[in-house]
Amino acid sequence: MPSNLRIPKAPLDGLFGRALTLYARRTYGQVPDIAHVFLHHRRMTRAVLAFERRMGALSACDPHLKAYATMASSATIGCSWCLDFGYFTAHTEGLDTAKVRQVPVWRDSTVFTPLEREVMAYAEAMSVTPLEVTDEMVTSLHEQLGSAALMELTEMISLENLRSRTNAALGLTSQGFAESCDLAPLGS
């Protein structure tokens, strides 16, 4: 289903646009709608992609915890595009699909460990306004993860807030990434 973009699509032209198109089709099977939005400002696109690449290379925090946290944040904010893409990336990274499907309803699910549940509660608390993060949340996660992993997790949740709020504000909606790997979200 195409997004209802609130600004017109930018052409994916020039060397940068063609390279981005080739990479996206090879990596994701299609060009994400976000590319058509971001290419209105190519310098910003390069800056965002560089930051995303550097954040993706960090390894102090378990990648599964980061994935569950970013998906919980997407669900809290209500970004269907981010949640759809999150299902796709979780699948391609080998996460447990039974758990991935349960992220939006994690509070009612029994498939998550106590630590995973704490991480998703923290992600939700960071993704509402005003923030609902408590000292107890941070202390518990710090004791279990350590300083570097907690900082990385916190920054990944913040990054997902940026993504989700940008995408939702600009009208991006689910593109069917999850369906392409037979990982439709619960209730779809």
Short mmCIF file of N, CA, C and O in Angstrom, two decimals, residues 57-103:
data_model
loop_
_atom_site.label_atom_id
_atom_site.label_comp_id
_atom_site.label_asym_id
_atom_site.label_seq_id
_atom_site.Cartn_x
_atom_site.Cartn_y
_atom_site.Cartn_z
N ALA A 57 26.46 0.07 13.57
CA ALA A 57 27.72 -0.65 13.80
C ALA A 57 28.02 -0.84 15.28
O ALA A 57 28.94 -1.58 15.63
N LEU A 58 27.28 -0.20 16.16
CA LEU A 58 27.54 -0.33 17.59
C LEU A 58 27.15 -1.71 18.09
O LEU A 58 26.18 -2.30 17.60
N SER A 59 27.89 -2.22 19.08
CA SER A 59 27.63 -3.60 19.51
C SER A 59 27.68 -3.80 21.03
O SER A 59 27.81 -4.93 21.49
N ALA A 60 27.57 -2.75 21.81
CA ALA A 60 27.60 -2.92 23.26
C ALA A 60 26.31 -3.54 23.79
O ALA A 60 26.33 -4.22 24.82
N CYS A 61 25.21 -3.33 23.10
CA CYS A 61 23.90 -3.84 23.52
C CYS A 61 23.46 -4.96 22.59
O CYS A 61 23.67 -4.88 21.38
N ASP A 62 22.84 -5.97 23.16
CA ASP A 62 22.32 -7.09 22.39
C ASP A 62 21.42 -6.58 21.26
O ASP A 62 20.48 -5.82 21.51
N PRO A 63 21.67 -7.00 20.01
CA PRO A 63 20.87 -6.50 18.90
C PRO A 63 19.39 -6.88 19.00
O PRO A 63 18.53 -6.15 18.52
N HIS A 64 19.08 -7.99 19.62
CA HIS A 64 17.68 -8.37 19.79
C HIS A 64 16.97 -7.41 20.74
O HIS A 64 15.83 -7.01 20.48
N LEU A 65 17.64 -7.02 21.81
CA LEU A 65 17.04 -6.05 22.73
C LEU A 65 16.79 -4.73 22.03
O LEU A 65 15.74 -4.11 22.19
N LYS A 66 17.75 -4.30 21.22
CA LYS A 66 17.58 -3.04 20.48
C LYS A 66 16.42 -3.15 19.49
O LYS A 66 15.64 -2.20 19.35
N ALA A 67 16.29 -4.30 18.83
CA ALA A 67 15.20 -4.48 17.87
C ALA A 67 13.84 -4.44 18.57
O ALA A 67 12.91 -3.76 18.11
N TYR A 68 13.71 -5.15 19.69
CA TYR A 68 12.44 -5.13 20.42
C TYR A 68 12.13 -3.72 20.92
O TYR A 68 10.98 -3.27 20.88
N ALA A 69 13.16 -3.02 21.39
CA ALA A 69 12.96 -1.66 21.90
C ALA A 69 12.51 -0.71 20.79
O ALA A 69 11.57 0.07 20.99
N THR A 70 13.15 -0.77 19.63
CA THR A 70 12.77 0.16 18.56
C THR A 70 11.38 -0.17 18.03
O THR A 70 10.61 0.74 17.72
N MET A 71 11.03 -1.44 17.98
CA MET A 71 9.68 -1.80 17.53
C MET A 71 8.63 -1.36 18.56
O MET A 71 7.55 -0.89 18.18
N ALA A 72 8.94 -1.51 19.84
CA ALA A 72 8.00 -1.06 20.87
C ALA A 72 7.82 0.45 20.80
O ALA A 72 6.71 0.97 20.97
N SER A 73 8.90 1.17 20.53
CA SER A 73 8.82 2.62 20.37
C SER A 73 7.95 2.97 19.16
O SER A 73 7.08 3.85 19.25
N SER A 74 8.16 2.31 18.04
CA SER A 74 7.35 2.55 16.83
C SER A 74 5.88 2.32 17.10
O SER A 74 5.02 3.10 16.68
N ALA A 75 5.57 1.23 17.81
CA ALA A 75 4.18 0.91 18.12
C ALA A 75 3.58 1.96 19.04
O ALA A 75 2.42 2.36 18.86
N THR A 76 4.34 2.43 20.00
CA THR A 76 3.86 3.45 20.94
C THR A 76 3.55 4.75 20.22
O THR A 76 2.51 5.38 20.45
N ILE A 77 4.43 5.15 19.32
CA ILE A 77 4.25 6.41 18.58
C ILE A 77 3.17 6.25 17.51
O ILE A 77 2.48 7.21 17.18
N GLY A 78 3.03 5.05 16.99
CA GLY A 78 2.01 4.80 15.98
C GLY A 78 2.51 4.96 14.56
O GLY A 78 1.75 5.32 13.67
N CYS A 79 3.78 4.65 14.34
CA CYS A 79 4.34 4.75 12.99
C CYS A 79 4.23 3.38 12.32
O CYS A 79 5.05 2.49 12.55
N SER A 80 3.23 3.21 11.47
CA SER A 80 3.03 1.92 10.81
C SER A 80 4.18 1.61 9.86
O SER A 80 4.54 0.45 9.66
N TRP A 81 4.77 2.65 9.25
CA TRP A 81 5.90 2.40 8.35
C TRP A 81 7.07 1.82 9.12
O TRP A 81 7.66 0.82 8.72
N CYS A 82 7.40 2.41 10.26
CA CYS A 82 8.53 1.95 11.06
C CYS A 82 8.29 0.54 11.60
O CYS A 82 9.20 -0.28 11.63
N LEU A 83 7.08 0.27 12.03
CA LEU A 83 6.77 -1.06 12.55
C LEU A 83 6.85 -2.10 11.42
O LEU A 83 7.45 -3.17 11.60
N ASP A 84 6.32 -1.78 10.27
CA ASP A 84 6.39 -2.66 9.10
C ASP A 84 7.84 -2.94 8.74
O ASP A 84 8.25 -4.10 8.56
N PHE A 85 8.65 -1.91 8.65
CA PHE A 85 10.06 -2.07 8.30
C PHE A 85 10.80 -2.80 9.41
O PHE A 85 11.70 -3.60 9.15
N GLY A 86 10.41 -2.55 10.66
CA GLY A 86 11.00 -3.25 11.80
C GLY A 86 10.76 -4.75 11.74
O GLY A 86 11.65 -5.54 12.05
N TYR A 87 9.55 -5.16 11.34
CA TYR A 87 9.27 -6.59 11.18
C TYR A 87 10.20 -7.18 10.12
O TYR A 87 10.77 -8.25 10.30
N PHE A 88 10.34 -6.47 9.01
CA PHE A 88 11.18 -6.93 7.91
C PHE A 88 12.64 -7.08 8.36
O PHE A 88 13.26 -8.12 8.14
N THR A 89 13.18 -6.05 9.01
CA THR A 89 14.58 -6.13 9.43
C THR A 89 14.77 -7.17 10.53
O THR A 89 15.79 -7.86 10.55
N ALA A 90 13.81 -7.32 11.42
CA ALA A 90 13.91 -8.35 12.45
C ALA A 90 13.98 -9.74 11.81
O ALA A 90 14.77 -10.60 12.22
N HIS A 91 13.16 -9.95 10.79
CA HIS A 91 13.17 -11.23 10.07
C HIS A 91 14.52 -11.45 9.40
O HIS A 91 15.11 -12.53 9.52
N THR A 92 15.03 -10.44 8.70
CA THR A 92 16.28 -10.61 7.97
C THR A 92 17.47 -10.77 8.92
O THR A 92 18.48 -11.35 8.54
N GLU A 93 17.34 -10.28 10.15
CA GLU A 93 18.41 -10.42 11.14
C GLU A 93 18.27 -11.68 11.99
O GLU A 93 19.05 -11.91 12.91
N GLY A 94 17.25 -12.51 11.70
CA GLY A 94 17.12 -13.79 12.35
C GLY A 94 16.49 -13.78 13.73
O GLY A 94 16.67 -14.73 14.50
N LEU A 95 15.73 -12.75 14.06
CA LEU A 95 15.05 -12.74 15.35
C LEU A 95 13.93 -13.77 15.38
O LEU A 95 13.40 -14.15 14.34
N ASP A 96 13.56 -14.19 16.56
CA ASP A 96 12.49 -15.15 16.77
C ASP A 96 11.17 -14.52 16.30
O ASP A 96 10.68 -13.57 16.90
N THR A 97 10.59 -15.06 15.22
CA THR A 97 9.39 -14.45 14.65
C THR A 97 8.19 -14.52 15.59
O THR A 97 7.33 -13.64 15.55
N ALA A 98 8.14 -15.52 16.44
CA ALA A 98 7.04 -15.59 17.41
C ALA A 98 7.09 -14.39 18.35
O ALA A 98 6.05 -13.81 18.69
N LYS A 99 8.29 -14.00 18.74
CA LYS A 99 8.44 -12.83 19.61
C LYS A 99 8.19 -11.54 18.85
O LYS A 99 7.50 -10.65 19.33
N VAL A 100 8.74 -11.45 17.67
CA VAL A 100 8.61 -10.23 16.87
C VAL A 100 7.14 -9.89 16.65
O VAL A 100 6.73 -8.74 16.80
N ARG A 101 6.34 -10.87 16.33
CA ARG A 101 4.90 -10.64 16.11
C ARG A 101 4.21 -10.12 17.36
O ARG A 101 3.19 -9.45 17.29
N GLN A 102 4.75 -10.44 18.53
CA GLN A 102 4.12 -10.09 19.79
C GLN A 102 4.53 -8.73 20.35
O GLN A 102 3.96 -8.27 21.34
N VAL A 103 5.50 -8.06 19.73
CA VAL A 103 5.99 -6.80 20.28
C VAL A 103 4.88 -5.78 20.54
O VAL A 103 4.82 -5.21 21.63
#
